[in-house]
Tab-separated table of C-alpha atoms and ligand atoms in Angstrom:
chain	number	residue	atom	x	y	z
A	1	MET	CA	16.373	101.297	25.413
A	2	SER	CA	14.011	104.357	26.517
A	3	GLU	CA	14.650	107.919	25.569
A	4	HIS	CA	15.408	108.639	29.178
A	5	ASP	CA	18.380	106.162	28.938
A	6	PHE	CA	21.938	107.510	28.228
A	7	THR	CA	23.533	106.600	24.856
A	8	MET	CA	27.323	105.227	25.373
A	9	PRO	CA	28.774	108.865	24.571
A	10	GLU	CA	26.396	110.588	27.054
A	11	ALA	CA	27.376	107.843	29.556
A	12	ILE	CA	30.962	108.428	29.211
A	13	ALA	CA	30.743	112.072	29.239
A	14	GLU	CA	28.494	112.168	32.456
A	15	ALA	CA	31.060	109.624	34.128
A	16	LYS	CA	33.824	112.068	33.352
A	17	ARG	CA	32.162	114.950	35.106
A	18	CYS	CA	32.629	112.858	38.418
A	19	LEU	CA	35.395	114.173	40.577
A	20	ASN	CA	36.269	110.668	41.980
A	21	CYS	CA	36.442	112.232	45.465
A	22	LYS	CA	38.834	110.918	48.128
A	23	VAL	CA	36.042	110.709	50.581
A	24	PRO	CA	32.851	110.085	48.413
A	25	GLN	CA	29.784	111.221	49.919
A	26	CYS	CA	27.643	109.435	47.293
A	27	LYS	CA	28.987	105.906	48.721
A	28	LYS	CA	28.072	107.334	52.142
A	29	GLY	CA	24.532	107.952	51.051
A	30	CYS	CA	24.026	104.467	49.535
A	31	PRO	CA	22.606	101.743	51.731
A	32	VAL	CA	24.490	99.109	50.197
A	33	SER	CA	27.860	101.071	50.268
A	34	ASN	CA	28.176	100.812	46.552
A	35	ASP	CA	31.812	101.762	45.396
A	36	ILE	CA	30.252	104.369	43.070
A	37	PRO	CA	33.487	106.624	42.040
A	38	ASP	CA	35.257	103.366	41.288
A	39	TRP	CA	32.896	102.056	38.795
A	40	ILE	CA	32.010	105.641	37.375
A	41	HIS	CA	35.979	105.820	36.931
A	42	GLU	CA	36.027	102.561	35.125
A	43	LEU	CA	33.077	103.590	32.932
A	44	SER	CA	34.822	107.023	32.120
A	45	MET	CA	37.661	105.071	30.609
A	46	GLY	CA	35.040	102.901	28.585
A	47	ASN	CA	35.794	99.628	30.743
A	48	LEU	CA	32.362	98.604	31.252
A	49	GLY	CA	32.932	95.012	32.179
A	50	ASN	CA	35.194	96.480	35.227
A	51	ALA	CA	32.506	98.765	36.059
A	52	MET	CA	29.826	95.969	36.242
A	53	ALA	CA	32.219	93.922	38.344
A	54	ILE	CA	32.602	96.387	40.920
A	55	ILE	CA	28.786	96.840	41.081
A	56	ASN	CA	28.265	93.265	41.277
A	57	ALA	CA	30.293	93.071	44.421
A	58	LYS	CA	27.653	95.139	46.324
A	59	SER	CA	24.350	94.749	44.454
A	60	ASN	CA	22.651	91.656	43.182
A	61	LEU	CA	19.893	93.830	41.513
A	62	PRO	CA	21.632	96.881	39.857
A	63	ALA	CA	19.307	97.227	36.813
A	64	VAL	CA	16.471	97.542	39.366
A	65	CYS	CA	18.424	99.856	42.010
A	66	GLY	CA	19.194	101.915	38.945
A	67	ARG	CA	15.540	102.566	38.154
A	68	VAL	CA	13.691	102.666	41.627
A	69	CYS	CA	16.155	103.610	44.336
A	70	ALA	CA	15.461	106.932	46.198
A	71	HIS	CA	18.692	108.283	44.421
A	72	GLU	CA	17.525	111.746	45.460
A	73	ARG	CA	17.746	110.938	49.088
A	74	GLN	CA	20.617	108.560	48.813
A	75	CYS	CA	23.589	108.572	46.659
A	76	GLU	CA	22.780	111.480	44.288
A	77	GLY	CA	21.335	113.658	47.209
A	78	ASN	CA	24.839	113.211	48.802
A	79	CYS	CA	27.152	113.968	45.719
A	80	VAL	CA	29.260	117.201	46.311
A	81	LEU	CA	28.447	118.572	42.798
A	82	GLY	CA	24.970	118.732	43.951
A	83	LYS	CA	25.837	121.722	45.720
A	84	LYS	CA	26.838	123.557	42.425
A	85	GLY	CA	23.770	122.619	40.985
A	86	ALA	CA	24.299	119.384	39.020
A	87	HIS	CA	24.902	116.156	40.828
A	88	ILE	CA	26.096	113.176	38.888
A	89	ASN	CA	23.211	111.174	37.459
A	90	ILE	CA	24.468	107.889	39.451
A	91	GLY	CA	21.204	105.876	39.042
A	92	LYS	CA	21.090	106.592	35.298
A	93	LEU	CA	24.699	105.660	35.135
A	94	GLU	CA	23.970	102.203	37.101
A	95	ARG	CA	21.154	101.551	34.858
A	96	PHE	CA	23.318	102.143	31.654
A	97	VAL	CA	26.165	99.978	32.657
A	98	SER	CA	23.807	96.851	33.880
A	99	ASP	CA	21.570	97.170	30.909
A	100	PHE	CA	24.804	97.135	28.573
A	101	ASP	CA	26.091	94.218	30.696
A	102	THR	CA	22.994	92.252	30.223
A	103	ALA	CA	22.554	93.180	26.317
A	104	MET	CA	26.081	92.470	25.586
A	105	ASN	CA	26.282	89.399	28.002
A	106	LEU	CA	29.506	91.078	29.069
A	107	THR	CA	30.467	89.663	32.294
A	108	ARG	CA	30.285	86.018	33.147
A	109	GLU	CA	30.820	85.266	36.609
A	110	LYS	CA	32.762	82.178	37.903
A	111	LEU	CA	30.317	79.364	39.225
A	112	VAL	CA	31.684	78.604	42.835
A	113	ARG	CA	31.336	75.085	44.052
A	114	LYS	CA	28.485	74.659	46.141
A	115	ASP	CA	29.960	72.802	49.340
A	116	ARG	CA	29.002	75.344	52.289
A	117	GLY	CA	25.675	74.098	52.675
A	118	ARG	CA	21.917	73.907	51.279
A	119	VAL	CA	19.596	76.860	52.016
A	120	ALA	CA	15.997	77.206	50.940
A	121	VAL	CA	14.800	80.881	50.615
A	122	ILE	CA	11.216	81.528	50.815
A	123	GLY	CA	10.087	84.536	48.460
A	124	SER	CA	11.912	86.090	45.668
A	125	GLY	CA	11.460	89.801	46.350
A	126	PRO	CA	14.328	91.908	46.948
A	127	ALA	CA	15.458	90.333	50.059
A	128	GLY	CA	15.205	86.733	48.890
A	129	LEU	CA	16.830	87.429	45.559
A	130	THR	CA	19.835	89.272	47.523
A	131	ILE	CA	20.189	86.467	49.955
A	132	ALA	CA	20.247	83.868	47.092
A	133	GLY	CA	22.720	85.829	45.066
A	134	GLU	CA	25.057	86.551	47.960
A	135	LEU	CA	24.809	82.844	49.120
A	136	ALA	CA	25.209	81.444	45.822
A	137	ARG	CA	28.529	83.612	45.319
A	138	LYS	CA	30.085	82.092	48.477
A	139	GLY	CA	29.586	78.553	47.918
A	140	VAL	CA	25.998	77.626	49.209
A	141	ALA	CA	23.508	75.888	47.270
A	142	VAL	CA	20.297	77.804	47.118
A	143	GLU	CA	16.722	76.997	45.970
A	144	ILE	CA	14.124	79.867	46.347
A	145	PHE	CA	10.229	78.875	46.867
A	146	GLU	CA	7.855	81.336	45.271
A	147	MET	CA	4.236	81.446	45.673
A	148	GLU	CA	3.350	83.210	42.661
A	149	ARG	CA	3.690	81.994	39.069
A	150	GLU	CA	6.925	84.020	38.386
A	151	ALA	CA	9.561	85.195	40.677
A	152	GLY	CA	10.135	88.849	41.625
A	153	GLY	CA	7.659	89.472	44.251
A	154	VAL	CA	7.278	93.202	44.821
A	155	LEU	CA	9.451	93.643	41.654
A	156	MET	CA	6.997	91.693	39.340
A	157	PHE	CA	3.690	92.288	40.962
A	158	GLY	CA	4.063	95.473	42.986
A	159	ILE	CA	6.113	98.292	41.258
A	160	PRO	CA	4.257	99.240	38.026
A	161	GLU	CA	5.714	98.553	34.673
A	162	TYR	CA	6.384	102.280	33.762
A	163	ARG	CA	8.869	102.348	36.708
A	164	LEU	CA	10.185	99.167	36.492
A	165	PRO	CA	9.773	97.068	33.378
A	166	LYS	CA	9.231	93.575	33.881
A	167	ASP	CA	11.626	92.355	31.280
A	168	VAL	CA	14.381	94.240	33.319
A	169	VAL	CA	13.207	92.215	36.483
A	170	LYS	CA	13.322	88.935	34.443
A	171	LYS	CA	16.939	89.490	33.347
A	172	GLU	CA	18.065	90.379	36.656
A	173	ILE	CA	16.705	87.080	37.960
A	174	ALA	CA	18.010	85.078	35.067
A	175	LYS	CA	21.685	86.436	36.208
A	176	ILE	CA	20.914	85.210	39.618
A	177	GLU	CA	19.718	81.713	38.348
A	178	GLN	CA	22.985	81.633	36.105
A	179	LEU	CA	24.970	81.582	39.781
A	180	GLY	CA	23.454	78.113	40.154
A	181	VAL	CA	20.123	79.425	42.045
A	182	THR	CA	17.073	77.137	41.529
A	183	ILE	CA	13.647	78.853	41.648
A	184	HIS	CA	10.325	76.648	42.456
A	185	CYS	CA	7.151	78.894	41.451
A	186	ASN	CA	3.708	78.156	42.420
A	187	THR	CA	4.984	76.704	45.715
A	188	THR	CA	3.682	78.273	48.867
A	189	VAL	CA	5.435	77.482	52.108
A	190	GLY	CA	2.861	77.432	54.928
A	191	CYS	CA	0.477	75.487	52.477
A	192	ASP	CA	1.850	73.114	49.956
A	193	LEU	CA	4.843	72.337	52.311
A	194	THR	CA	6.079	73.518	55.698
A	195	VAL	CA	9.317	74.599	57.104
A	196	ASP	CA	9.749	71.276	58.846
A	197	ASP	CA	9.293	69.709	55.391
A	198	LEU	CA	12.134	71.955	54.103
A	199	PHE	CA	14.297	70.615	57.016
A	200	ASN	CA	13.410	67.108	56.284
A	201	CYS	CA	14.358	67.500	52.528
A	202	GLY	CA	18.075	68.295	53.924
A	203	PHE	CA	18.290	72.028	53.824
A	204	ASP	CA	20.540	73.252	56.513
A	205	ALA	CA	19.047	76.770	56.886
A	206	ILE	CA	15.942	78.516	55.688
A	207	PHE	CA	15.574	82.181	55.010
A	208	MET	CA	12.101	83.812	55.065
A	209	GLY	CA	11.934	86.805	52.790
A	210	THR	CA	7.968	86.874	52.634
A	211	GLY	CA	7.801	90.674	52.896
A	212	THR	CA	4.545	92.266	54.060
A	213	GLY	CA	1.850	90.954	52.023
A	214	LYS	CA	-1.187	91.689	54.703
A	215	PRO	CA	-2.833	95.040	53.541
A	216	LYS	CA	-3.791	97.136	56.521
A	217	ARG	CA	-7.670	98.199	56.523
A	218	LEU	CA	-9.426	101.251	57.403
A	219	GLU	CA	-12.281	100.445	59.888
A	220	ILE	CA	-14.805	102.714	58.337
A	221	PRO	CA	-18.506	102.038	57.662
A	222	GLY	CA	-18.568	100.853	54.076
A	223	GLY	CA	-15.126	99.623	54.137
A	224	ASP	CA	-15.968	96.200	52.908
A	225	LEU	CA	-17.833	97.366	49.626
A	226	TRP	CA	-17.091	95.635	46.386
A	227	GLY	CA	-15.497	99.061	44.979
A	228	VAL	CA	-13.080	99.242	47.711
A	229	ARG	CA	-9.620	97.613	46.757
A	230	GLN	CA	-6.310	97.484	48.600
A	231	ALA	CA	-3.466	99.123	46.457
A	232	ILE	CA	-1.222	96.050	46.499
A	233	TYR	CA	-4.178	93.821	45.205
A	234	PHE	CA	-5.105	96.495	42.389
A	235	LEU	CA	-1.470	96.743	41.390
A	236	ARG	CA	-1.067	92.823	41.266
A	237	ARG	CA	-4.032	92.882	39.093
A	238	VAL	CA	-2.535	95.196	36.691
A	239	SER	CA	0.518	93.421	36.426
A	240	LEU	CA	-1.234	90.130	35.738
A	241	PHE	CA	-3.247	91.955	33.084
A	242	ASN	CA	-0.089	93.228	31.543
A	243	ALA	CA	1.510	89.803	31.472
A	244	GLY	CA	-1.507	88.408	29.773
A	245	TYR	CA	-2.601	86.067	32.618
A	246	ILE	CA	-6.084	88.063	33.128
A	247	GLY	CA	-8.391	90.093	31.201
A	248	ARG	CA	-8.955	93.781	31.298
A	249	ASP	CA	-12.439	93.333	32.719
A	250	GLU	CA	-10.629	91.475	35.883
A	251	VAL	CA	-8.862	94.630	36.717
A	252	PRO	CA	-10.675	96.698	39.279
A	253	VAL	CA	-10.377	100.369	37.745
A	254	LYS	CA	-12.572	101.026	34.547
A	255	GLU	CA	-12.270	103.767	32.160
A	256	GLY	CA	-13.840	106.762	33.295
A	257	ASP	CA	-14.299	105.676	36.903
A	258	ARG	CA	-13.823	108.451	39.602
A	259	VAL	CA	-11.151	107.018	41.901
A	260	PHE	CA	-9.891	108.084	45.339
A	261	VAL	CA	-6.602	106.839	46.653
A	262	ILE	CA	-6.022	106.829	50.626
A	263	GLY	CA	-2.476	107.256	51.542
A	264	GLY	CA	0.580	109.049	51.046
A	265	GLY	CA	3.426	106.772	50.322
A	266	ASN	CA	4.996	105.388	47.119
A	267	THR	CA	2.378	102.615	46.790
A	268	ALA	CA	-0.411	105.587	46.873
A	269	MET	CA	1.503	107.287	44.028
A	270	ASP	CA	1.903	103.855	42.088
A	271	ALA	CA	-1.586	103.304	42.397
A	272	ALA	CA	-2.915	106.699	41.516
A	273	ARG	CA	-0.869	107.007	38.611
A	274	THR	CA	-1.672	103.471	37.531
A	275	ALA	CA	-5.436	104.477	37.580
A	276	VAL	CA	-4.635	107.408	35.524
A	277	ARG	CA	-3.032	105.125	32.857
A	278	LEU	CA	-5.941	102.919	32.995
A	279	GLY	CA	-8.126	105.821	31.785
A	280	ALA	CA	-9.882	106.646	35.042
A	281	GLY	CA	-11.925	109.743	34.668
A	282	GLU	CA	-10.555	111.489	37.880
A	283	VAL	CA	-8.027	110.253	40.422
A	284	THR	CA	-7.541	111.902	43.676
A	285	VAL	CA	-5.341	111.230	46.576
A	286	LEU	CA	-6.557	111.853	50.174
A	287	TYR	CA	-3.646	112.309	52.471
A	288	HIS	CA	-4.567	112.859	56.163
A	289	ARG	CA	-1.641	115.522	56.897
A	290	GLU	CA	0.314	118.215	55.179
A	291	ILE	CA	2.403	117.531	51.856
A	292	ASP	CA	5.789	117.793	53.709
A	293	THR	CA	4.984	114.770	55.798
A	294	MET	CA	4.196	112.273	52.914
A	295	THR	CA	6.696	109.334	52.687
A	296	ALA	CA	6.385	109.406	48.962
A	297	LEU	CA	9.364	110.435	47.112
A	298	ARG	CA	9.058	114.084	45.807
A	299	ALA	CA	9.950	112.904	42.062
A	300	GLU	CA	6.820	110.474	42.417
A	301	TYR	CA	4.693	113.352	43.740
A	302	ASP	CA	5.587	115.638	40.813
A	303	ASP	CA	5.101	113.028	38.219
A	304	ALA	CA	1.771	112.240	39.787
A	305	VAL	CA	0.759	115.925	39.646
A	306	ALA	CA	2.112	116.083	36.158
A	307	GLU	CA	0.158	112.953	35.019
A	308	GLY	CA	-3.253	114.686	36.321
A	309	VAL	CA	-3.556	113.134	39.826
A	310	LYS	CA	-5.367	115.460	42.014
A	311	PHE	CA	-4.223	115.889	45.949
A	312	ARG	CA	-6.216	116.997	48.881
A	313	TRP	CA	-4.345	117.521	52.174
A	314	ASN	CA	-5.651	117.056	55.571
A	315	SER	CA	-8.143	114.908	54.094
A	316	SER	CA	-9.548	111.402	55.077
A	317	VAL	CA	-12.403	109.315	54.108
A	318	LYS	CA	-15.196	108.869	56.825
A	319	GLU	CA	-17.802	106.736	55.071
A	320	ILE	CA	-18.267	104.630	51.809
A	321	HIS	CA	-21.791	104.423	50.446
A	322	ASP	CA	-23.422	102.222	47.904
A	323	ASN	CA	-26.398	101.946	45.799
A	324	ASP	CA	-27.685	98.387	45.581
A	325	GLY	CA	-24.172	96.992	46.343
A	326	ILE	CA	-22.322	99.089	43.835
A	327	LEU	CA	-20.057	101.858	45.427
A	328	ASN	CA	-21.442	105.384	44.476
A	329	GLU	CA	-20.374	107.903	47.069
A	330	ILE	CA	-17.743	108.639	49.683
A	331	VAL	CA	-17.651	111.173	52.548
A	332	VAL	CA	-14.428	113.127	52.679
A	333	GLU	CA	-13.523	115.259	55.620
A	334	THR	CA	-11.272	118.066	54.852
A	335	ASN	CA	-9.896	120.376	57.653
A	336	GLY	CA	-12.832	118.956	59.777
A	337	VAL	CA	-15.571	119.583	57.232
A	338	ALA	CA	-17.297	116.454	55.926
A	339	ALA	CA	-18.967	116.327	52.537
A	340	PRO	CA	-20.168	113.640	50.240
A	341	GLU	CA	-18.695	113.181	46.817
A	342	PRO	CA	-19.334	110.770	43.961
A	343	ALA	CA	-17.095	108.015	43.656
A	344	GLN	CA	-16.723	104.693	41.714
A	345	LYS	CA	-13.650	103.182	43.325
A	346	VAL	CA	-11.639	103.641	46.628
A	347	ILE	CA	-7.940	102.096	46.664
A	348	MET	CA	-6.422	101.878	50.236
A	349	ALA	CA	-2.638	102.502	50.380
A	350	VAL	CA	-2.553	102.957	54.293
A	351	GLY	CA	0.593	100.260	54.838
A	352	ASN	CA	0.909	96.662	55.139
A	353	ALA	CA	1.783	93.983	57.531
A	354	PRO	CA	3.340	90.780	57.302
A	355	ALA	CA	1.343	87.614	56.628
A	356	SER	CA	1.206	84.711	59.247
A	357	ARG	CA	1.193	81.785	56.792
A	358	ILE	CA	4.491	80.397	57.757
A	359	VAL	CA	4.555	81.579	61.468
A	360	SER	CA	1.142	79.675	61.967
A	361	THR	CA	2.602	76.502	60.564
A	362	THR	CA	5.919	76.482	62.202
A	363	GLU	CA	6.797	76.040	65.791
A	364	GLY	CA	9.122	78.285	67.425
A	365	ILE	CA	9.205	81.538	65.368
A	366	GLU	CA	8.114	84.406	67.622
A	367	VAL	CA	6.770	87.680	66.177
A	368	ASP	CA	6.189	90.969	68.011
A	369	GLU	CA	2.818	92.537	68.529
A	370	LYS	CA	2.347	93.604	64.912
A	371	GLY	CA	3.284	90.455	63.396
A	372	TYR	CA	6.925	91.078	62.461
A	373	VAL	CA	9.424	88.393	62.920
A	374	ILE	CA	11.759	88.707	65.716
A	375	THR	CA	15.328	88.199	65.047
A	376	ARG	CA	18.782	88.022	66.803
A	377	GLU	CA	21.848	90.289	66.210
A	378	PHE	CA	24.189	86.936	66.221
A	379	PRO	CA	24.041	85.169	64.283
A	380	TYR	CA	22.499	88.120	62.402
A	381	GLY	CA	19.020	87.699	61.182
A	382	MET	CA	18.318	84.211	62.888
A	383	THR	CA	14.745	83.963	64.309
A	384	THR	CA	13.846	82.236	67.546
A	385	ARG	CA	13.873	78.937	65.721
A	386	LYS	CA	17.337	77.671	65.203
A	387	GLY	CA	18.334	77.521	61.607
A	388	VAL	CA	15.380	79.798	60.238
A	389	PHE	CA	16.508	83.335	59.274
A	390	ALA	CA	14.468	86.232	58.248
A	391	GLY	CA	15.112	89.685	56.736
A	392	GLY	CA	13.636	92.304	54.516
A	393	ASP	CA	10.320	93.899	55.203
A	394	VAL	CA	9.034	90.902	57.435
A	395	THR	CA	11.213	92.032	60.052
A	396	ASN	CA	10.034	95.653	60.026
A	397	ARG	CA	13.589	96.772	59.277
A	398	PRO	CA	13.544	97.980	55.902
A	399	ALA	CA	11.248	100.102	53.762
A	400	THR	CA	12.499	100.220	50.341
A	401	VAL	CA	14.076	97.850	47.856
A	402	VAL	CA	17.702	98.976	48.630
A	403	HIS	CA	16.920	98.742	52.330
A	404	ALA	CA	15.668	95.228	52.074
A	405	MET	CA	18.703	94.322	50.095
A	406	GLN	CA	20.941	95.967	52.659
A	407	ASP	CA	19.382	93.862	55.404
A	408	ALA	CA	19.383	90.719	53.316
A	409	GLN	CA	23.214	91.109	52.858
A	410	LYS	CA	23.508	91.340	56.592
A	411	VAL	CA	21.663	88.261	57.158
A	412	ALA	CA	23.632	86.425	54.301
A	413	ASP	CA	26.710	86.949	56.540
A	414	GLY	CA	24.933	85.599	59.582
A	415	MET	CA	23.804	82.607	57.693
A	416	LEU	CA	27.204	81.875	56.458
A	417	ARG	CA	28.580	81.790	59.870
A	418	TYR	CA	25.892	79.608	60.959
A	419	LEU	CA	26.392	77.219	58.060
A	420	ASP	CA	30.163	77.166	58.720
A	421	ALA	CA	29.659	76.399	62.525
A	422	ILE	CA	27.205	73.684	61.991
A	423	LYS	CA	29.676	72.103	59.208
A	424	LEU	CA	32.293	72.374	61.917
A	425	LEU	CA	30.343	70.601	64.402
A	426	GLU	CA	29.443	67.766	62.063
A	427	THR	CA	33.082	67.439	61.391
A	428	ILE	CA	34.202	67.228	65.102
A	429	GLU	CA	31.259	64.869	65.860
A	430	GLY	CA	32.161	62.665	62.972
A	431	ASP	CA	35.927	62.744	63.931
A	432	GLU	CA	34.924	61.673	67.544
A	433	GLY	CA	32.818	58.924	65.975
A	434	VAL	CA	35.913	57.448	64.211
A	435	SER	CA	38.061	57.575	67.291
B	1	SF4	FE1	31.743	111.673	41.965
B	1	SF4	FE2	29.760	113.049	43.260
B	1	SF4	FE3	30.668	110.684	44.202
B	1	SF4	FE4	32.304	112.698	44.336
B	1	SF4	S1	30.305	112.571	45.487
B	1	SF4	S2	32.843	110.624	43.847
B	1	SF4	S3	31.535	113.776	42.270
B	1	SF4	S4	29.491	111.103	42.373
């Protein structure tokens, strides 16, 4: 338990403040329509098992949501008590309930017979885990194929440890495995095996939750230098170091480095704060517009400032220079005036696009001009290839963990309709064969 977590008496006292509104604005603000007043009410009476069961009905990753959701823009931002200055701390309460449930092994879900079909899920980030949990609870046999050595995707290798402890992610994944889901790590679909191989293995449908793993580049002089790193690569290296897979010297930022981070989203904040924690001498975020247009959460920005990160608005990097192949200077333009500055590392956080590994090795999956997978409204989430579904960031709809989950829940419904329809057809064709 961290110092920021509620104790039991604190959690119950906070839950008792909730007005249990008839038309709960907090629920309206939640992308997955979490039944917030219902579980807060159970919690206020000390019924933690009931509270967990209500949360589980809408979320497969409550301990994650309780930590990384944009509560200030969603449930807490909508809570009526916020108008009086003190909204209910919904995120912290959700975290308390799910952590307590995990620690006490409180709720044990009944295992459902898996007779509605077999589904392969590619990728184990928020979308893949949500699909897996939803389908397993509804009688589908699910196997996840993950290219990394551990499951979790961006939860494991993208969001830093200080925002989302990895043991929390591992415990959430273990709960999904307890539903009967099998996870195959170190297996890259598109290299080790193809979508067609999966169909040949007997899967009835396939879900692509492969996210946006291809970082966008800035085409500027010096952009290919060794000291220029993509934020998702940098954060992944730090996660691997923290997990003991690589040494400190394999993490790009060294102690004392003067680091510039380019971008204004949460990934830029994560990279900047992580660089500070690694002992960088100075970390500056360059953002090409004003503060109000940054996509990063205000709380993330405030924390970054409190930790010593500097910000420069209306600023962009124009050139990157080296001395014998070692990055030593960047040219920064601020409000139209360009000037050179000493630098050791530049971290790019200007967005990502989907990788083409699966699409390029599979016939019939169409993408738009930016590489995002095209999907249908009915059955929801099916790509242009029959039986192959996609959701989460790879389809360009969601942007955050909870939005990826929201989209994945809708795709799960689409997949269930598809699975039931093909089973029905098989039954009819079987009956016709007999008669
Ligand atoms: Fe409770 Fe606030 Fe939701 Fe009302 S809006 S039910 S007070 S959390």
